[in-house]
């Protein structure tokens, strides 16, 4: 798999970094000349994945979150969000709409949003070891560019 | 996360502006709760015209506020929701539950 460009962000699981991560992802995606709708979809999906890591991976302490942004051959933007937190025992259950173990400000729709806004979504998790959410979206070449 | 409210004859208008994510969702929920408890409005209009970004945290805020208005037997409508927010709300099927104008 040919990688055209990549950047890795590392930050502690503070909720103030949700905004930083999605904005950084949007800036990185800009080199593919996406439409406003594509940028918004990417920002929203990154916001969901990073918020999940902040809220669920490290419930009682601050931990490390890694966001790896890559541009693969064929104008595919790939985003991996990795944590070393508590992990998810039942990934299928976690991905189901409305399922949440969070408090009232969580709607249980995070994975549903990621799935509908990105082309692919993979979740790999080992309880006690951590979780990696990998998602990708092809950015179409616009006519006249 | 600023919430600006206006009240007139038990009609409450609350405008939420800026970026509404998990980081700011709790304070917005608490502010809306306080305003609803104080005003006991017959109708709440949630004006999202100034919202520059939201994610599923916005879904949680809308559902909670909708439930709260049900408890005080008032109606709720959402106006001026931007395109980005509307895409998030539609993905969750919110337009089947909440009135958007």
Short mmCIF file of N, CA, C and O in Angstrom, two decimals, chain B:
data_model
loop_
_atom_site.label_atom_id
_atom_site.label_comp_id
_atom_site.label_asym_id
_atom_site.label_seq_id
_atom_site.Cartn_x
_atom_site.Cartn_y
_atom_site.Cartn_z
N UNK B 1 -19.17 27.99 25.91
CA UNK B 1 -20.31 27.66 25.02
C UNK B 1 -21.48 28.58 25.34
O UNK B 1 -22.23 28.34 26.29
N UNK B 2 -21.68 29.66 24.60
CA UNK B 2 -22.70 30.62 24.98
C UNK B 2 -24.13 30.18 24.62
O UNK B 2 -24.37 29.69 23.52
N UNK B 3 -25.05 30.36 25.58
CA UNK B 3 -26.47 30.16 25.35
C UNK B 3 -27.16 31.48 25.67
O UNK B 3 -27.04 31.97 26.79
N UNK B 4 -27.82 32.08 24.70
CA UNK B 4 -28.49 33.35 24.93
C UNK B 4 -29.99 33.12 24.90
O UNK B 4 -30.50 32.47 23.98
N UNK B 5 -30.69 33.61 25.94
CA UNK B 5 -32.12 33.34 26.04
C UNK B 5 -32.96 34.60 26.00
O UNK B 5 -32.52 35.66 26.44
N UNK B 6 -34.17 34.45 25.50
CA UNK B 6 -35.14 35.54 25.46
C UNK B 6 -36.48 34.92 25.84
O UNK B 6 -36.82 33.83 25.39
N UNK B 7 -37.24 35.63 26.67
CA UNK B 7 -38.49 35.05 27.12
C UNK B 7 -39.62 36.05 26.97
O UNK B 7 -39.46 37.22 27.30
N UNK B 8 -40.73 35.58 26.46
CA UNK B 8 -41.87 36.47 26.23
C UNK B 8 -43.14 35.64 26.38
O UNK B 8 -43.35 34.70 25.61
N UNK B 9 -43.94 35.95 27.36
CA UNK B 9 -45.23 35.29 27.58
C UNK B 9 -45.13 33.76 27.48
O UNK B 9 -45.81 33.13 26.70
N UNK B 10 -44.25 33.24 28.28
CA UNK B 10 -44.02 31.78 28.36
C UNK B 10 -43.60 31.15 27.03
O UNK B 10 -43.85 29.96 26.78
N UNK B 11 -42.98 31.96 26.19
CA UNK B 11 -42.30 31.44 25.01
C UNK B 11 -40.83 31.73 25.19
O UNK B 11 -40.45 32.89 25.32
N UNK B 12 -40.06 30.68 25.24
CA UNK B 12 -38.62 30.83 25.49
C UNK B 12 -37.85 30.59 24.19
O UNK B 12 -38.09 29.60 23.50
N UNK B 13 -36.96 31.50 23.87
CA UNK B 13 -36.07 31.29 22.72
C UNK B 13 -34.65 31.19 23.25
O UNK B 13 -34.19 32.06 23.99
N UNK B 14 -33.97 30.09 22.92
CA UNK B 14 -32.59 29.90 23.37
C UNK B 14 -31.71 29.73 22.14
O UNK B 14 -31.96 28.88 21.29
N UNK B 15 -30.68 30.56 22.04
CA UNK B 15 -29.76 30.49 20.91
C UNK B 15 -28.44 29.89 21.38
O UNK B 15 -27.84 30.36 22.34
N UNK B 16 -28.03 28.81 20.73
CA UNK B 16 -26.76 28.15 21.05
C UNK B 16 -25.77 28.47 19.93
O UNK B 16 -26.07 28.22 18.76
N UNK B 17 -24.62 29.02 20.28
CA UNK B 17 -23.65 29.43 19.25
C UNK B 17 -22.29 28.79 19.50
O UNK B 17 -22.00 28.33 20.59
N UNK B 18 -21.47 28.75 18.46
CA UNK B 18 -20.11 28.20 18.58
C UNK B 18 -20.08 26.72 18.28
O UNK B 18 -20.92 26.19 17.56
N UNK B 19 -19.08 26.01 18.82
CA UNK B 19 -18.90 24.58 18.56
C UNK B 19 -19.49 23.79 19.72
O UNK B 19 -19.08 23.96 20.87
N UNK B 20 -20.46 22.94 19.42
CA UNK B 20 -21.10 22.13 20.47
C UNK B 20 -20.59 20.70 20.37
O UNK B 20 -21.04 19.92 19.54
N UNK B 21 -19.61 20.37 21.22
CA UNK B 21 -19.11 19.00 21.26
C UNK B 21 -19.18 18.49 22.71
O UNK B 21 -19.76 19.15 23.57
N UNK B 22 -18.59 17.33 22.96
CA UNK B 22 -18.64 16.75 24.30
C UNK B 22 -18.07 17.69 25.34
O UNK B 22 -18.56 17.78 26.46
N UNK B 23 -17.03 18.45 24.95
CA UNK B 23 -16.34 19.35 25.87
C UNK B 23 -17.31 20.40 26.45
O UNK B 23 -17.21 20.75 27.61
N UNK B 24 -18.24 20.86 25.61
CA UNK B 24 -19.13 21.93 26.08
C UNK B 24 -20.57 21.50 26.33
O UNK B 24 -21.39 22.29 26.78
N UNK B 25 -20.88 20.21 26.02
CA UNK B 25 -22.28 19.78 26.04
C UNK B 25 -22.92 19.88 27.42
O UNK B 25 -24.06 20.31 27.56
N UNK B 26 -22.18 19.51 28.45
CA UNK B 26 -22.78 19.48 29.79
C UNK B 26 -23.24 20.88 30.22
O UNK B 26 -24.34 21.04 30.75
N UNK B 27 -22.40 21.88 29.98
CA UNK B 27 -22.75 23.23 30.41
C UNK B 27 -23.96 23.75 29.63
O UNK B 27 -24.81 24.44 30.18
N UNK B 28 -24.06 23.38 28.35
CA UNK B 28 -25.23 23.80 27.56
C UNK B 28 -26.50 23.13 28.09
O UNK B 28 -27.53 23.76 28.29
N UNK B 29 -26.40 21.82 28.39
CA UNK B 29 -27.55 21.10 28.94
C UNK B 29 -28.00 21.72 30.25
O UNK B 29 -29.19 21.93 30.47
N UNK B 30 -27.04 22.02 31.11
CA UNK B 30 -27.38 22.56 32.43
C UNK B 30 -28.01 23.94 32.31
O UNK B 30 -28.96 24.26 33.02
N UNK B 31 -27.48 24.76 31.39
CA UNK B 31 -28.03 26.09 31.19
C UNK B 31 -29.47 26.01 30.65
O UNK B 31 -30.36 26.72 31.12
N UNK B 32 -29.69 25.09 29.69
CA UNK B 32 -31.04 24.95 29.13
C UNK B 32 -32.01 24.43 30.21
O UNK B 32 -33.14 24.91 30.30
N UNK B 33 -31.55 23.48 31.03
CA UNK B 33 -32.37 22.98 32.14
C UNK B 33 -32.80 24.11 33.06
O UNK B 33 -33.95 24.22 33.44
N UNK B 34 -31.80 24.94 33.44
CA UNK B 34 -32.07 26.06 34.35
C UNK B 34 -33.11 27.01 33.77
O UNK B 34 -34.05 27.41 34.45
N UNK B 35 -32.95 27.33 32.50
CA UNK B 35 -33.87 28.27 31.85
C UNK B 35 -35.27 27.68 31.74
O UNK B 35 -36.26 28.37 31.93
N UNK B 36 -35.35 26.39 31.41
CA UNK B 36 -36.66 25.74 31.28
C UNK B 36 -37.33 25.66 32.65
O UNK B 36 -38.52 25.97 32.79
N UNK B 37 -36.57 25.31 33.69
CA UNK B 37 -37.14 25.24 35.03
C UNK B 37 -37.65 26.60 35.50
O UNK B 37 -38.69 26.70 36.16
N UNK B 38 -36.93 27.66 35.17
CA UNK B 38 -37.30 29.00 35.62
C UNK B 38 -38.50 29.54 34.83
O UNK B 38 -39.41 30.13 35.40
N UNK B 39 -38.51 29.27 33.52
CA UNK B 39 -39.53 29.89 32.67
C UNK B 39 -40.78 29.02 32.54
O UNK B 39 -41.87 29.51 32.28
N UNK B 40 -40.63 27.70 32.72
CA UNK B 40 -41.74 26.76 32.47
C UNK B 40 -42.47 27.13 31.17
O UNK B 40 -43.67 27.39 31.17
N UNK B 41 -41.76 27.19 30.06
CA UNK B 41 -42.36 27.73 28.84
C UNK B 41 -43.38 26.78 28.21
O UNK B 41 -43.28 25.57 28.36
N UNK B 42 -44.35 27.40 27.53
CA UNK B 42 -45.29 26.59 26.74
C UNK B 42 -44.60 26.13 25.47
O UNK B 42 -44.89 25.09 24.93
N UNK B 43 -43.68 27.00 25.01
CA UNK B 43 -42.94 26.62 23.81
C UNK B 43 -41.47 27.05 23.91
O UNK B 43 -41.19 28.16 24.36
N UNK B 44 -40.61 26.16 23.50
CA UNK B 44 -39.18 26.48 23.44
C UNK B 44 -38.75 26.50 21.97
O UNK B 44 -39.00 25.54 21.24
N UNK B 45 -38.12 27.59 21.57
CA UNK B 45 -37.52 27.64 20.24
C UNK B 45 -36.01 27.61 20.42
O UNK B 45 -35.45 28.47 21.09
N UNK B 46 -35.39 26.58 19.88
CA UNK B 46 -33.94 26.44 19.98
C UNK B 46 -33.34 26.95 18.67
O UNK B 46 -33.54 26.34 17.62
N UNK B 47 -32.66 28.07 18.75
CA UNK B 47 -32.09 28.69 17.55
C UNK B 47 -30.63 28.27 17.40
O UNK B 47 -29.78 28.66 18.18
N UNK B 48 -30.35 27.46 16.37
CA UNK B 48 -28.99 26.95 16.17
C UNK B 48 -28.25 27.70 15.06
O UNK B 48 -27.24 27.23 14.54
N UNK B 49 -28.76 28.87 14.69
CA UNK B 49 -28.18 29.65 13.60
C UNK B 49 -26.70 29.97 13.78
O UNK B 49 -25.96 30.09 12.81
N UNK B 50 -26.25 30.09 15.03
CA UNK B 50 -24.86 30.45 15.28
C UNK B 50 -23.95 29.26 15.56
O UNK B 50 -22.79 29.40 15.96
N UNK B 51 -24.49 28.04 15.34
CA UNK B 51 -23.71 26.83 15.62
C UNK B 51 -22.71 26.58 14.49
O UNK B 51 -23.09 26.41 13.35
N UNK B 52 -21.42 26.53 14.81
CA UNK B 52 -20.42 26.35 13.75
C UNK B 52 -20.00 24.89 13.60
O UNK B 52 -19.41 24.51 12.59
N UNK B 53 -20.29 24.05 14.60
CA UNK B 53 -19.96 22.63 14.50
C UNK B 53 -20.73 21.87 15.58
O UNK B 53 -20.90 22.35 16.70
N UNK B 54 -21.19 20.67 15.25
CA UNK B 54 -21.63 19.77 16.31
C UNK B 54 -21.40 18.32 15.89
O UNK B 54 -21.13 18.02 14.73
N UNK B 55 -21.45 17.42 16.87
CA UNK B 55 -21.34 15.98 16.61
C UNK B 55 -22.45 15.29 17.40
O UNK B 55 -23.46 15.92 17.70
N UNK B 56 -22.27 14.03 17.80
CA UNK B 56 -23.36 13.34 18.48
C UNK B 56 -23.68 13.96 19.84
O UNK B 56 -24.72 13.68 20.42
N UNK B 57 -22.80 14.82 20.35
CA UNK B 57 -23.11 15.55 21.58
C UNK B 57 -24.31 16.47 21.36
O UNK B 57 -25.12 16.66 22.28
N UNK B 58 -24.44 17.02 20.16
CA UNK B 58 -25.60 17.85 19.82
C UNK B 58 -26.88 17.04 19.83
O UNK B 58 -27.93 17.51 20.26
N UNK B 59 -26.79 15.77 19.39
CA UNK B 59 -27.95 14.87 19.43
C UNK B 59 -28.40 14.69 20.87
O UNK B 59 -29.58 14.78 21.18
N UNK B 60 -27.43 14.46 21.77
CA UNK B 60 -27.75 14.25 23.18
C UNK B 60 -28.40 15.49 23.79
O UNK B 60 -29.37 15.39 24.54
N UNK B 61 -27.89 16.68 23.43
CA UNK B 61 -28.45 17.92 23.96
C UNK B 61 -29.90 18.10 23.49
O UNK B 61 -30.79 18.42 24.28
N UNK B 62 -30.14 17.85 22.19
CA UNK B 62 -31.50 18.01 21.65
C UNK B 62 -32.48 17.02 22.27
O UNK B 62 -33.60 17.38 22.64
N UNK B 63 -32.05 15.75 22.41
CA UNK B 63 -32.94 14.74 22.97
C UNK B 63 -33.28 15.04 24.42
O UNK B 63 -34.42 14.92 24.85
N UNK B 64 -32.26 15.46 25.17
CA UNK B 64 -32.47 15.76 26.57
C UNK B 64 -33.41 16.96 26.74
O UNK B 64 -34.31 16.95 27.58
N UNK B 65 -33.19 18.00 25.92
CA UNK B 65 -34.02 19.21 26.00
C UNK B 65 -35.46 18.90 25.59
O UNK B 65 -36.42 19.36 26.20
N UNK B 66 -35.60 18.05 24.56
CA UNK B 66 -36.92 17.63 24.10
C UNK B 66 -37.68 16.89 25.21
O UNK B 66 -38.86 17.11 25.46
N UNK B 67 -36.95 16.01 25.91
CA UNK B 67 -37.55 15.25 27.01
C UNK B 67 -37.96 16.19 28.14
O UNK B 67 -39.04 16.08 28.71
N UNK B 68 -37.10 17.14 28.43
CA UNK B 68 -37.35 18.12 29.49
C UNK B 68 -38.59 18.95 29.18
O UNK B 68 -39.41 19.22 30.06
N UNK B 69 -38.74 19.36 27.95
CA UNK B 69 -39.92 20.14 27.54
C UNK B 69 -41.18 19.29 27.65
O UNK B 69 -42.24 19.79 28.00
N UNK B 70 -41.05 18.00 27.38
CA UNK B 70 -42.16 17.08 27.55
C UNK B 70 -42.60 17.03 29.01
O UNK B 70 -43.79 17.01 29.33
N UNK B 71 -41.62 17.04 29.91
CA UNK B 71 -41.91 16.97 31.35
C UNK B 71 -42.68 18.21 31.83
O UNK B 71 -43.49 18.11 32.74
N UNK B 72 -42.39 19.37 31.24
CA UNK B 72 -43.13 20.58 31.65
C UNK B 72 -44.31 20.84 30.69
O UNK B 72 -44.90 21.92 30.70
N UNK B 73 -44.64 19.84 29.89
CA UNK B 73 -45.76 19.87 28.95
C UNK B 73 -45.70 21.06 27.99
O UNK B 73 -46.71 21.74 27.76
N UNK B 74 -44.52 21.29 27.49
CA UNK B 74 -44.35 22.35 26.50
C UNK B 74 -43.90 21.75 25.18
O UNK B 74 -43.48 20.60 25.12
N UNK B 75 -44.00 22.54 24.13
CA UNK B 75 -43.57 22.11 22.81
C UNK B 75 -42.16 22.63 22.53
O UNK B 75 -41.69 23.53 23.21
N UNK B 76 -41.50 22.01 21.56
CA UNK B 76 -40.16 22.46 21.23
C UNK B 76 -39.97 22.42 19.72
O UNK B 76 -40.44 21.51 19.04
N UNK B 77 -39.31 23.43 19.21
CA UNK B 77 -38.93 23.41 17.79
C UNK B 77 -37.51 23.91 17.66
O UNK B 77 -37.01 24.66 18.51
N UNK B 78 -36.84 23.44 16.62
CA UNK B 78 -35.45 23.83 16.37
C UNK B 78 -35.44 24.65 15.07
O UNK B 78 -35.99 24.20 14.07
N UNK B 79 -34.84 25.84 15.11
CA UNK B 79 -34.80 26.67 13.90
C UNK B 79 -33.36 26.98 13.51
O UNK B 79 -32.45 26.95 14.35
N UNK B 80 -33.18 27.26 12.22
CA UNK B 80 -31.90 27.72 11.66
C UNK B 80 -30.74 26.73 11.86
O UNK B 80 -29.58 27.15 11.96
N UNK B 81 -31.03 25.42 11.92
CA UNK B 81 -29.94 24.45 12.08
C UNK B 81 -29.06 24.47 10.82
O UNK B 81 -29.56 24.30 9.71
N UNK B 82 -27.75 24.68 10.95
CA UNK B 82 -26.86 24.71 9.79
C UNK B 82 -26.76 23.33 9.11
O UNK B 82 -27.11 22.31 9.71
N UNK B 83 -26.27 23.33 7.88
CA UNK B 83 -26.20 22.10 7.08
C UNK B 83 -25.42 21.00 7.81
O UNK B 83 -25.85 19.85 7.85
N UNK B 84 -24.26 21.35 8.39
CA UNK B 84 -23.42 20.34 9.05
C UNK B 84 -24.17 19.70 10.21
O UNK B 84 -24.20 18.48 10.36
N UNK B 85 -24.83 20.51 11.03
CA UNK B 85 -25.58 19.99 12.18
C UNK B 85 -26.74 19.13 11.71
O UNK B 85 -27.00 18.05 12.26
N UNK B 86 -27.41 19.57 10.64
CA UNK B 86 -28.57 18.84 10.13
C UNK B 86 -28.19 17.46 9.63
O UNK B 86 -28.94 16.50 9.80
N UNK B 87 -26.97 17.35 9.02
CA UNK B 87 -26.50 16.04 8.56
C UNK B 87 -26.31 15.08 9.74
O UNK B 87 -26.62 13.90 9.64
N UNK B 88 -25.80 15.61 10.85
CA UNK B 88 -25.60 14.80 12.05
C UNK B 88 -26.96 14.38 12.63
O UNK B 88 -27.17 13.20 12.94
N UNK B 89 -27.90 15.33 12.70
CA UNK B 89 -29.21 15.02 13.29
C UNK B 89 -29.98 14.02 12.43
O UNK B 89 -30.66 13.13 12.95
N UNK B 90 -29.85 14.16 11.10
CA UNK B 90 -30.55 13.24 10.18
C UNK B 90 -30.00 11.82 10.30
O UNK B 90 -30.76 10.86 10.26
N UNK B 91 -28.65 11.72 10.46
CA UNK B 91 -28.04 10.39 10.57
C UNK B 91 -28.59 9.64 11.78
O UNK B 91 -28.61 8.42 11.82
N UNK B 92 -29.06 10.41 12.78
CA UNK B 92 -29.62 9.79 13.98
C UNK B 92 -31.14 9.68 13.90
O UNK B 92 -31.78 9.19 14.83
N UNK B 93 -31.73 10.15 12.79
CA UNK B 93 -33.18 10.08 12.64
C UNK B 93 -33.95 11.06 13.52
O UNK B 93 -35.12 10.87 13.81
N UNK B 94 -33.28 12.14 13.93
CA UNK B 94 -33.91 13.08 14.87
C UNK B 94 -35.11 13.80 14.29
O UNK B 94 -35.99 14.22 15.05
N UNK B 95 -35.15 13.97 12.95
CA UNK B 95 -36.27 14.73 12.38
C UNK B 95 -37.58 13.96 12.50
O UNK B 95 -38.65 14.53 12.27
N UNK B 96 -37.50 12.68 12.92
CA UNK B 96 -38.74 11.94 13.17
C UNK B 96 -39.29 12.25 14.56
O UNK B 96 -40.44 11.95 14.87
N UNK B 97 -38.47 12.82 15.43
CA UNK B 97 -38.85 13.06 16.83
C UNK B 97 -39.02 14.55 17.11
O UNK B 97 -39.89 14.96 17.87
N UNK B 98 -38.16 15.35 16.50
CA UNK B 98 -38.09 16.78 16.82
C UNK B 98 -38.49 17.60 15.61
O UNK B 98 -38.21 17.24 14.47
N UNK B 99 -39.20 18.72 15.88
CA UNK B 99 -39.65 19.60 14.79
C UNK B 99 -38.53 20.55 14.38
O UNK B 99 -38.05 21.33 15.20
N UNK B 100 -38.10 20.46 13.14
CA UNK B 100 -37.09 21.36 12.60
C UNK B 100 -37.76 22.32 11.61
O UNK B 100 -38.55 21.88 10.78
N UNK B 101 -37.46 23.61 11.74
CA UNK B 101 -38.06 24.59 10.81
C UNK B 101 -37.00 25.45 10.20
O UNK B 101 -35.97 25.66 10.79
#
